[in-house]
C-alpha cells in the first residue's frame, strides 16, 4: 500500500476490487518502510452474523459445603395396603437441602451398593410439650401437641379429609420400630415453624399397642403424607443388621458428609394388630375370655361379612400374667378361651391376674398384645 494508506492497521477490513467482484480482507500484519507491506486474510460478512443456535447462558452458582443429612428410619405398618410389608420408610432432612439424597447399604462397612435415591425433603420435627395417651377410635380433644419443624409447613384438614387419610403423622423416640401413628385436623401456627396440633385420632393402623402413657417432650414427629419414601429390603434380609450410608447424591458414599448407621428391620407391615374388645366374664367354673380380631389388610371394607384374615390361619397367643410373671401361655384357634378356677389354682395365682392376647402371624410371630385385668 502507498504511505497515504498508513492509517490502516491490523484488524481493519478492506475491500479490493477484482474481476470476479469485490473481495473483503482483514489485515493481520503490517510492515512499514518505503512502502507498506500488508498480510491479510479473506473474510466474509456472514461470519459476523449470529448463528440460529441459542447459546446456553452459563450461570455461576455459589459453592455450598456439603453437610450431613438427618435420616429417620421408620419401620411402619401398612399405610395404604400397597406398600412392601418388609421394607422400612426413610425420612430425610438437611439444611441446606442437597437436591437429592442417595442411600447405600451393605452387609459390612464396605462394598456398598445403591439402595434408593430420595428426591423430596421430609417434614421432621420435635415435640415441645408432652402428649398423654388417649382412647383409640375417638376424637382426642385434649391439650394441643406443640411441634417445632426443621422444615416445611402443616395445614388444617376437615374431619372428613382426615377420615379419608389426610394429615398422617408418626410420633416416636427416634428408634425405627417404636412409632405411634396419629392424625390431626387443626394445625395452628404459633411462631415460625411451630404449630399446635389438635383434634387428633390416636393409635392409628394398629399402633395403639405402642402408645405409652405419655410421649415426652422432645419426641420425634414425621409427617407421613408426602416426603417419606420406602427403601428396598428383600424378605431374606428381615431382622438382619445392615450398614447404611446416607448423603448427597452428588457425592460418593465415602465422603465425610455421609451419615453411617447400622439398622435391622423386623417388617412391621407384617405384624398383626392387637385384638379389640377383650373381655372376661365370670362363669361357674372360672372365666370366659373373648375378643374380636382386627386385620392389617382391607379393614375398611364394609361390604363383606367379616374383614380379611390377612394371615395363613387364625391363631392367637394367650397369656395369663400375675404382675410381670407369665403363669400360663397357650395357643388357641378361635377368638375365645375359658380359664378355669382349677387352672388358676394350678398356676399358683391367689388374687387378681391379667389376660393378654395377641394374634399370631406365620411370618412375623405374635403381634401386639391386648391386655385386661381380672379381679379375683
Short mmCIF file of C-alpha atoms in Angstrom, two decimals:
data_model
loop_
_atom_site.label_atom_id
_atom_site.label_comp_id
_atom_site.label_asym_id
_atom_site.label_seq_id
_atom_site.Cartn_x
_atom_site.Cartn_y
_atom_site.Cartn_z
CA UNK A 1 0.00 0.00 0.00
CA UNK A 2 1.16 3.58 -0.51
CA UNK A 3 2.10 5.67 2.54
CA UNK A 4 -1.17 7.57 2.12
CA UNK A 5 -2.94 4.45 3.44
CA UNK A 6 -0.86 4.38 6.60
CA UNK A 7 -3.89 4.99 8.76
CA UNK A 8 -4.94 1.36 8.25
CA UNK A 9 -3.86 -1.13 10.89
CA UNK A 10 -4.24 -4.79 11.98
CA UNK A 11 -7.86 -5.77 12.42
CA UNK A 12 -9.20 -3.41 9.78
CA UNK A 13 -11.24 -4.88 6.93
CA UNK A 14 -10.65 -3.50 3.42
CA UNK A 15 -12.42 -4.14 0.12
CA UNK A 16 -10.43 -4.87 -3.03
CA UNK A 17 -11.92 -4.83 -6.49
CA UNK A 18 -11.26 -7.91 -8.60
CA UNK A 19 -12.55 -9.15 -11.99
CA UNK A 20 -14.82 -11.59 -10.19
CA UNK A 21 -16.15 -8.84 -7.87
CA UNK A 22 -15.28 -7.05 -4.65
CA UNK A 23 -13.49 -9.07 -2.01
CA UNK A 24 -13.09 -8.29 1.69
CA UNK A 25 -9.82 -8.82 3.57
CA UNK A 26 -8.93 -8.50 7.23
CA UNK A 27 -5.47 -7.01 7.86
CA UNK A 28 -3.47 -9.24 10.22
CA UNK A 29 0.10 -7.82 9.89
CA UNK A 30 1.71 -4.61 8.59
CA UNK A 31 5.37 -3.73 7.89
CA UNK A 32 6.12 -0.05 7.29
CA UNK A 33 9.01 1.08 5.03
CA UNK A 34 9.21 2.96 1.76
CA UNK A 35 6.01 1.10 1.04
CA UNK A 36 3.60 -0.58 3.40
CA UNK A 37 3.58 -4.37 3.25
CA UNK A 38 0.36 -5.99 4.38
CA UNK A 39 -0.65 -9.56 5.25
CA UNK A 40 -4.40 -10.07 5.12
CA UNK A 41 -6.92 -12.89 5.19
CA UNK A 42 -10.04 -13.03 3.08
CA UNK A 43 -13.22 -12.81 5.17
CA UNK A 44 -16.96 -12.86 4.54
CA UNK A 45 -19.56 -10.71 6.33
CA UNK A 46 -21.52 -13.83 7.24
CA UNK A 47 -19.00 -14.87 9.88
CA UNK A 48 -20.04 -11.88 11.96
CA UNK A 49 -23.72 -12.72 11.91
CA UNK A 50 -25.15 -14.57 14.96
CA UNK A 51 -25.99 -18.23 14.41
CA UNK A 52 -29.50 -19.66 14.65
CA UNK A 53 -28.50 -21.70 17.70
CA UNK A 54 -29.29 -20.09 21.02
CA UNK A 55 -26.28 -20.30 23.25
CA UNK A 56 -26.93 -21.51 26.77
CA UNK A 57 -26.04 -18.94 29.37
CA UNK A 58 -23.54 -20.12 31.92
CA UNK A 59 -24.51 -19.17 35.45
CA UNK A 60 -22.11 -19.48 38.32
CA UNK A 61 -23.73 -21.00 41.40
CA UNK A 62 -22.36 -20.24 44.84
CA UNK A 63 -20.41 -23.08 46.38
CA UNK A 64 -22.31 -24.93 49.11
CA UNK A 65 -20.33 -27.00 51.56
CA UNK A 66 -21.92 -30.48 51.85
CA UNK A 67 -23.42 -31.05 55.30
CA UNK A 68 -24.59 -34.30 56.90
CA UNK A 69 -28.26 -35.10 56.41
CA UNK A 70 -30.67 -36.12 59.16
CA UNK A 71 -32.15 -39.58 58.42
CA UNK A 72 -35.07 -41.04 60.38
CA UNK A 73 -35.86 -44.73 59.80
CA UNK A 74 -39.47 -45.80 60.27
CA UNK A 75 -40.49 -49.47 60.28
CA UNK A 76 -44.22 -48.87 59.89
CA UNK A 77 -47.47 -50.79 59.49
CA UNK A 78 -49.06 -50.75 56.06
CA UNK A 79 -50.28 -47.20 55.41
CA UNK A 80 -52.35 -47.81 52.27
CA UNK A 81 -52.02 -51.58 51.94
CA UNK A 82 -49.98 -51.32 48.75
CA UNK A 83 -46.56 -50.96 50.39
CA UNK A 84 -43.91 -53.65 50.70
CA UNK A 85 -44.56 -55.06 54.20
CA UNK A 86 -40.89 -55.91 54.68
CA UNK A 87 -39.36 -52.56 53.72
CA UNK A 88 -38.89 -49.62 56.10
CA UNK A 89 -39.59 -45.99 55.28
CA UNK A 90 -36.93 -43.29 55.42
CA UNK A 91 -37.46 -39.60 56.14
CA UNK A 92 -34.53 -37.28 55.39
CA UNK A 93 -33.93 -33.59 56.01
CA UNK A 94 -30.92 -31.28 55.71
CA UNK A 95 -30.14 -27.57 55.68
CA UNK A 96 -29.29 -26.70 53.00
CA UNK A 97 -31.10 -29.46 51.10
CA UNK A 98 -28.62 -31.05 48.63
CA UNK A 99 -31.29 -31.60 45.96
CA UNK A 100 -31.36 -35.39 46.26
CA UNK A 101 -30.08 -37.94 48.75
CA UNK A 102 -28.77 -41.43 47.99
CA UNK A 103 -28.90 -44.39 50.36
CA UNK A 104 -26.26 -47.10 50.10
CA UNK A 105 -26.30 -50.37 52.05
CA UNK A 106 -24.04 -53.37 52.62
CA UNK A 107 -23.63 -56.35 54.91
CA UNK A 108 -20.47 -54.73 56.33
CA UNK A 109 -18.89 -51.31 56.23
CA UNK A 110 -17.51 -51.94 52.74
CA UNK A 111 -18.73 -52.92 49.30
CA UNK A 112 -21.78 -50.65 49.34
CA UNK A 113 -24.44 -50.67 46.65
CA UNK A 114 -27.08 -48.06 45.95
CA UNK A 115 -30.37 -48.82 47.68
CA UNK A 116 -32.54 -45.86 46.70
CA UNK A 117 -32.45 -42.14 45.89
CA UNK A 118 -34.72 -39.70 47.72
CA UNK A 119 -35.71 -36.53 45.91
CA UNK A 120 -38.04 -34.98 48.49
CA UNK A 121 -37.15 -33.35 51.78
CA UNK A 122 -39.25 -34.70 54.65
CA UNK A 123 -41.16 -32.73 57.26
CA UNK A 124 -39.45 -33.71 60.53
CA UNK A 125 -39.76 -32.03 63.91
CA UNK A 126 -39.77 -32.40 67.69
CA UNK A 127 -42.50 -32.03 70.28
CA UNK A 128 -42.28 -29.12 72.70
CA UNK A 129 -44.69 -30.49 75.26
CA UNK A 130 -45.94 -33.90 76.42
CA UNK A 131 -48.70 -35.94 74.77
CA UNK A 132 -50.76 -38.15 77.07
CA UNK A 133 -52.39 -41.40 75.98
CA UNK A 134 -55.93 -41.25 74.61
CA UNK A 135 -58.68 -43.64 73.56
CA UNK A 136 -58.31 -45.14 70.10
CA UNK A 137 -61.23 -44.69 67.71
CA UNK A 138 -62.47 -41.44 69.30
CA UNK A 139 -61.51 -37.85 68.60
CA UNK A 140 -58.82 -36.77 71.06
CA UNK A 141 -59.83 -33.26 72.15
CA UNK A 142 -57.12 -32.96 74.79
CA UNK A 143 -54.31 -30.44 75.11
CA UNK A 144 -52.75 -29.36 71.82
CA UNK A 145 -49.50 -31.01 70.84
CA UNK A 146 -46.92 -28.34 70.06
CA UNK A 147 -44.31 -29.30 67.46
CA UNK A 148 -41.32 -27.43 66.06
CA UNK A 149 -40.42 -28.33 62.47
CA UNK A 150 -36.97 -28.29 60.94
CA UNK A 151 -38.55 -27.71 57.55
CA UNK A 152 -41.95 -27.50 55.89
CA UNK A 153 -45.43 -26.43 56.87
CA UNK A 154 -48.57 -28.06 58.26
CA UNK A 155 -52.15 -27.31 57.28
CA UNK A 156 -55.66 -27.91 58.56
CA UNK A 157 -57.91 -30.67 57.26
CA UNK A 158 -61.60 -31.36 57.73
CA UNK A 159 -62.78 -34.35 59.74
CA UNK A 160 -63.92 -35.99 56.50
CA UNK A 161 -60.49 -35.50 54.92
CA UNK A 162 -58.75 -36.93 57.98
CA UNK A 163 -61.02 -39.97 57.95
CA UNK A 164 -60.08 -40.36 54.27
CA UNK A 165 -56.35 -40.40 55.13
CA UNK A 166 -55.17 -36.78 55.42
CA UNK A 167 -52.62 -35.39 57.90
CA UNK A 168 -50.98 -38.65 58.98
CA UNK A 169 -48.06 -38.21 61.38
CA UNK A 170 -45.78 -40.55 63.31
CA UNK A 171 -44.54 -39.82 66.82
CA UNK A 172 -41.78 -41.83 68.48
CA UNK A 173 -38.48 -41.89 70.29
CA UNK A 174 -36.41 -41.99 67.09
CA UNK A 175 -35.86 -45.76 67.02
CA UNK A 176 -37.01 -47.47 63.85
CA UNK A 177 -39.75 -49.69 65.33
CA UNK A 178 -41.39 -47.56 68.04
CA UNK A 179 -43.87 -45.26 66.29
CA UNK A 180 -47.45 -44.37 67.10
CA UNK A 181 -49.44 -43.21 64.08
CA UNK A 182 -51.93 -40.40 64.62
CA UNK A 183 -53.87 -37.89 62.55
CA UNK A 184 -54.89 -34.31 63.23
CA UNK A 185 -57.45 -31.83 61.93
CA UNK A 186 -56.17 -28.50 63.24
CA UNK A 187 -52.62 -27.18 62.80
CA UNK A 188 -52.48 -23.69 64.31
CA UNK A 189 -49.28 -21.70 63.66
CA UNK A 190 -47.81 -20.26 66.86
CA UNK A 191 -44.44 -18.96 65.70
CA UNK A 192 -42.37 -19.56 62.57
CA UNK A 193 -42.03 -23.36 62.18
CA UNK A 194 -44.06 -24.03 65.37
CA UNK A 195 -47.60 -25.46 65.30
CA UNK A 196 -50.22 -26.60 67.78
CA UNK A 197 -51.90 -29.85 66.64
CA UNK A 198 -55.37 -30.59 67.97
CA UNK A 199 -58.46 -32.72 67.30
CA UNK A 200 -56.49 -35.91 66.81
CA UNK A 201 -57.12 -39.58 66.06
CA UNK A 202 -54.69 -41.66 68.11
CA UNK A 203 -53.19 -45.13 67.74
CA UNK A 204 -54.00 -45.46 64.06
CA UNK A 205 -53.12 -48.53 61.94
CA UNK A 206 -52.83 -50.79 64.96
CA UNK A 207 -50.20 -48.64 66.68
CA UNK A 208 -52.34 -48.22 69.81
CA UNK A 209 -50.41 -51.14 71.29
CA UNK A 210 -47.29 -48.95 71.29
CA UNK A 211 -48.95 -45.86 72.78
CA UNK A 212 -47.23 -45.04 76.10
CA UNK A 213 -48.90 -43.26 79.00
CA UNK A 214 -47.03 -40.12 77.93
CA UNK A 215 -44.90 -39.20 74.93
CA UNK A 216 -42.28 -36.92 76.50
CA UNK A 217 -41.19 -33.50 75.32
CA UNK A 218 -38.53 -33.85 72.61
CA UNK A 219 -40.19 -36.82 70.90
CA UNK A 220 -39.65 -37.06 67.12
CA UNK A 221 -42.53 -36.37 64.73
CA UNK A 222 -42.58 -37.11 60.99
CA UNK A 223 -45.34 -36.13 58.56
CA UNK A 224 -46.10 -39.27 56.55
CA UNK A 225 -48.40 -37.74 53.91
CA UNK A 226 -45.70 -36.76 51.42
CA UNK A 227 -41.92 -36.75 51.56
CA UNK A 228 -41.35 -40.20 53.10
CA UNK A 229 -40.19 -43.00 50.77
CA UNK A 230 -39.77 -46.72 51.23
CA UNK A 231 -36.34 -48.28 50.95
CA UNK A 232 -35.61 -51.61 49.32
CA UNK A 233 -35.31 -54.61 51.65
CA UNK A 234 -35.68 -58.22 50.42
CA UNK A 235 -37.56 -60.58 52.70
CA UNK A 236 -34.37 -62.60 53.16
CA UNK A 237 -32.76 -59.64 54.98
CA UNK A 238 -35.52 -59.22 57.56
CA UNK A 239 -34.13 -58.83 61.11
CA UNK A 240 -30.54 -58.77 59.80
CA UNK A 241 -28.35 -55.81 60.75
CA UNK A 242 -27.03 -53.92 57.73
CA UNK A 243 -24.78 -50.92 57.25
CA UNK A 244 -26.28 -47.80 55.66
CA UNK A 245 -24.62 -44.66 54.34
CA UNK A 246 -26.84 -41.68 53.52
CA UNK A 247 -25.78 -38.39 51.94
CA UNK A 248 -25.88 -36.05 48.97
CA UNK A 249 -26.39 -37.83 45.65
CA UNK A 250 -23.69 -35.62 44.12
CA UNK A 251 -21.03 -37.11 46.42
CA UNK A 252 -19.51 -40.55 46.78
CA UNK A 253 -20.63 -42.65 49.74
CA UNK A 254 -17.17 -42.38 51.35
CA UNK A 255 -17.46 -38.58 51.52
CA UNK A 256 -17.10 -37.11 55.01
CA UNK A 257 -20.62 -35.65 54.79
CA UNK A 258 -22.24 -39.10 54.61
CA UNK A 259 -24.01 -40.46 57.69
CA UNK A 260 -23.20 -44.05 58.64
CA UNK A 261 -25.60 -46.18 60.70
CA UNK A 262 -26.36 -49.85 61.34
CA UNK A 263 -30.03 -50.86 61.33
CA UNK A 264 -32.16 -54.02 61.37
CA UNK A 265 -35.87 -54.12 60.50
CA UNK A 266 -38.47 -56.70 61.51
CA UNK A 267 -41.05 -55.78 58.86
CA UNK A 268 -43.78 -54.10 60.93
CA UNK A 269 -46.03 -54.26 57.86
CA UNK A 270 -46.38 -57.98 58.66
CA UNK A 271 -47.23 -57.50 62.33
CA UNK A 272 -50.84 -58.38 63.29
CA UNK A 273 -52.91 -55.74 65.06
CA UNK A 274 -53.79 -56.34 68.68
CA UNK A 275 -57.32 -57.74 69.23
CA UNK A 276 -60.04 -55.38 70.44
CA UNK A 277 -62.96 -55.65 72.90
CA UNK A 278 -61.06 -58.09 75.11
CA UNK A 279 -63.42 -59.13 77.92
CA UNK A 280 -63.50 -61.63 80.77
CA UNK A 281 -66.91 -62.81 82.05
CA UNK A 282 -67.13 -64.81 85.26
CA UNK A 283 -68.71 -68.26 84.95
CA UNK A 284 -69.49 -71.13 87.29
CA UNK A 285 -66.15 -72.79 86.57
CA UNK A 286 -63.98 -69.70 86.11
CA UNK A 287 -63.86 -67.03 83.43
CA UNK A 288 -64.89 -66.94 79.78
CA UNK A 289 -62.43 -64.80 77.79
CA UNK A 290 -63.47 -63.33 74.45
CA UNK A 291 -62.16 -60.78 71.96
CA UNK A 292 -62.62 -59.52 68.39
CA UNK A 293 -59.98 -59.94 65.72
CA UNK A 294 -58.66 -56.97 63.76
CA UNK A 295 -56.88 -57.04 60.40
CA UNK A 296 -53.98 -55.12 58.91
CA UNK A 297 -55.30 -55.66 55.34
CA UNK A 298 -58.60 -54.38 53.97
CA UNK A 299 -60.04 -53.41 57.33
CA UNK A 300 -62.08 -50.52 55.92
CA UNK A 301 -64.10 -52.70 53.56
CA UNK A 302 -67.61 -52.94 54.98
CA UNK A 303 -69.11 -54.94 52.11
CA UNK A 304 -68.18 -58.39 53.43
CA UNK A 305 -69.35 -60.40 56.41
CA UNK A 306 -66.01 -60.03 58.13
CA UNK A 307 -62.67 -58.34 57.48
CA UNK A 308 -59.92 -60.25 55.71
CA UNK A 309 -57.89 -62.59 57.90
CA UNK A 310 -54.59 -61.40 56.43
CA UNK A 311 -52.77 -64.50 57.74
CA UNK A 312 -52.39 -68.12 56.68
CA UNK A 313 -54.58 -69.27 59.59
CA UNK A 314 -56.35 -67.84 62.60
CA UNK A 315 -54.23 -68.32 65.72
CA UNK A 316 -53.79 -66.41 68.96
CA UNK A 317 -51.26 -66.44 71.77
CA UNK A 318 -52.96 -66.20 75.18
CA UNK A 319 -51.06 -65.38 78.36
CA UNK A 320 -52.11 -65.35 81.99
CA UNK A 321 -49.95 -62.98 83.98
CA UNK A 322 -49.52 -62.13 87.63
CA UNK A 323 -47.76 -58.81 87.63
CA UNK A 324 -44.95 -59.23 85.11
CA UNK A 325 -44.74 -63.01 85.56
CA UNK A 326 -46.24 -65.30 82.88
CA UNK A 327 -48.15 -68.02 84.72
CA UNK A 328 -49.69 -69.73 81.69
CA UNK A 329 -49.21 -69.45 77.91
CA UNK A 330 -51.01 -71.28 75.11
CA UNK A 331 -52.22 -71.01 71.52
CA UNK A 332 -55.88 -71.08 70.51
CA UNK A 333 -57.51 -71.08 67.08
CA UNK A 334 -60.64 -69.04 67.83
CA UNK A 335 -61.38 -65.70 69.47
CA UNK A 336 -62.39 -67.20 72.82
CA UNK A 337 -60.94 -69.20 75.68
CA UNK A 338 -62.02 -70.36 79.13
CA UNK A 339 -59.80 -70.05 82.19
CA UNK A 340 -60.99 -72.28 84.99
CA UNK A 341 -60.59 -71.85 88.71
CA UNK A 342 -58.69 -75.14 88.78
CA UNK A 343 -56.19 -73.79 86.22
CA UNK A 344 -55.78 -70.64 88.27
CA UNK A 345 -55.03 -72.70 91.37
CA UNK A 346 -52.55 -74.83 89.43
CA UNK A 347 -50.87 -71.64 88.19
CA UNK A 348 -50.35 -70.52 91.80
CA UNK A 349 -52.40 -67.32 91.46
CA UNK A 350 -54.11 -66.32 94.71
CA UNK A 351 -55.51 -62.88 93.82
CA UNK A 352 -56.23 -60.94 90.62
CA UNK A 353 -54.47 -61.57 87.32
CA UNK A 354 -54.12 -60.21 83.78
CA UNK A 355 -55.08 -61.72 80.45
CA UNK A 356 -53.03 -60.78 77.35
CA UNK A 357 -53.94 -61.86 73.81
CA UNK A 358 -52.06 -61.39 70.52
CA UNK A 359 -52.79 -62.65 67.03
CA UNK A 360 -50.05 -64.83 65.51
CA UNK A 361 -48.56 -64.39 62.06
CA UNK A 362 -46.76 -67.33 60.44
CA UNK A 363 -44.04 -64.95 59.27
CA UNK A 364 -43.86 -62.27 61.95
CA UNK A 365 -44.92 -64.24 65.01
CA UNK A 366 -47.13 -62.77 67.76
CA UNK A 367 -48.30 -59.23 67.12
CA UNK A 368 -49.10 -56.57 69.69
CA UNK A 369 -50.94 -57.71 72.82
CA UNK A 370 -54.27 -56.53 74.15
CA UNK A 371 -54.44 -56.83 77.95
CA UNK A 372 -57.07 -56.58 80.68
CA UNK A 373 -57.02 -57.03 84.43
CA UNK A 374 -59.33 -59.56 86.09
CA UNK A 375 -60.19 -59.27 89.77
CA UNK A 376 -60.32 -62.35 91.96
#
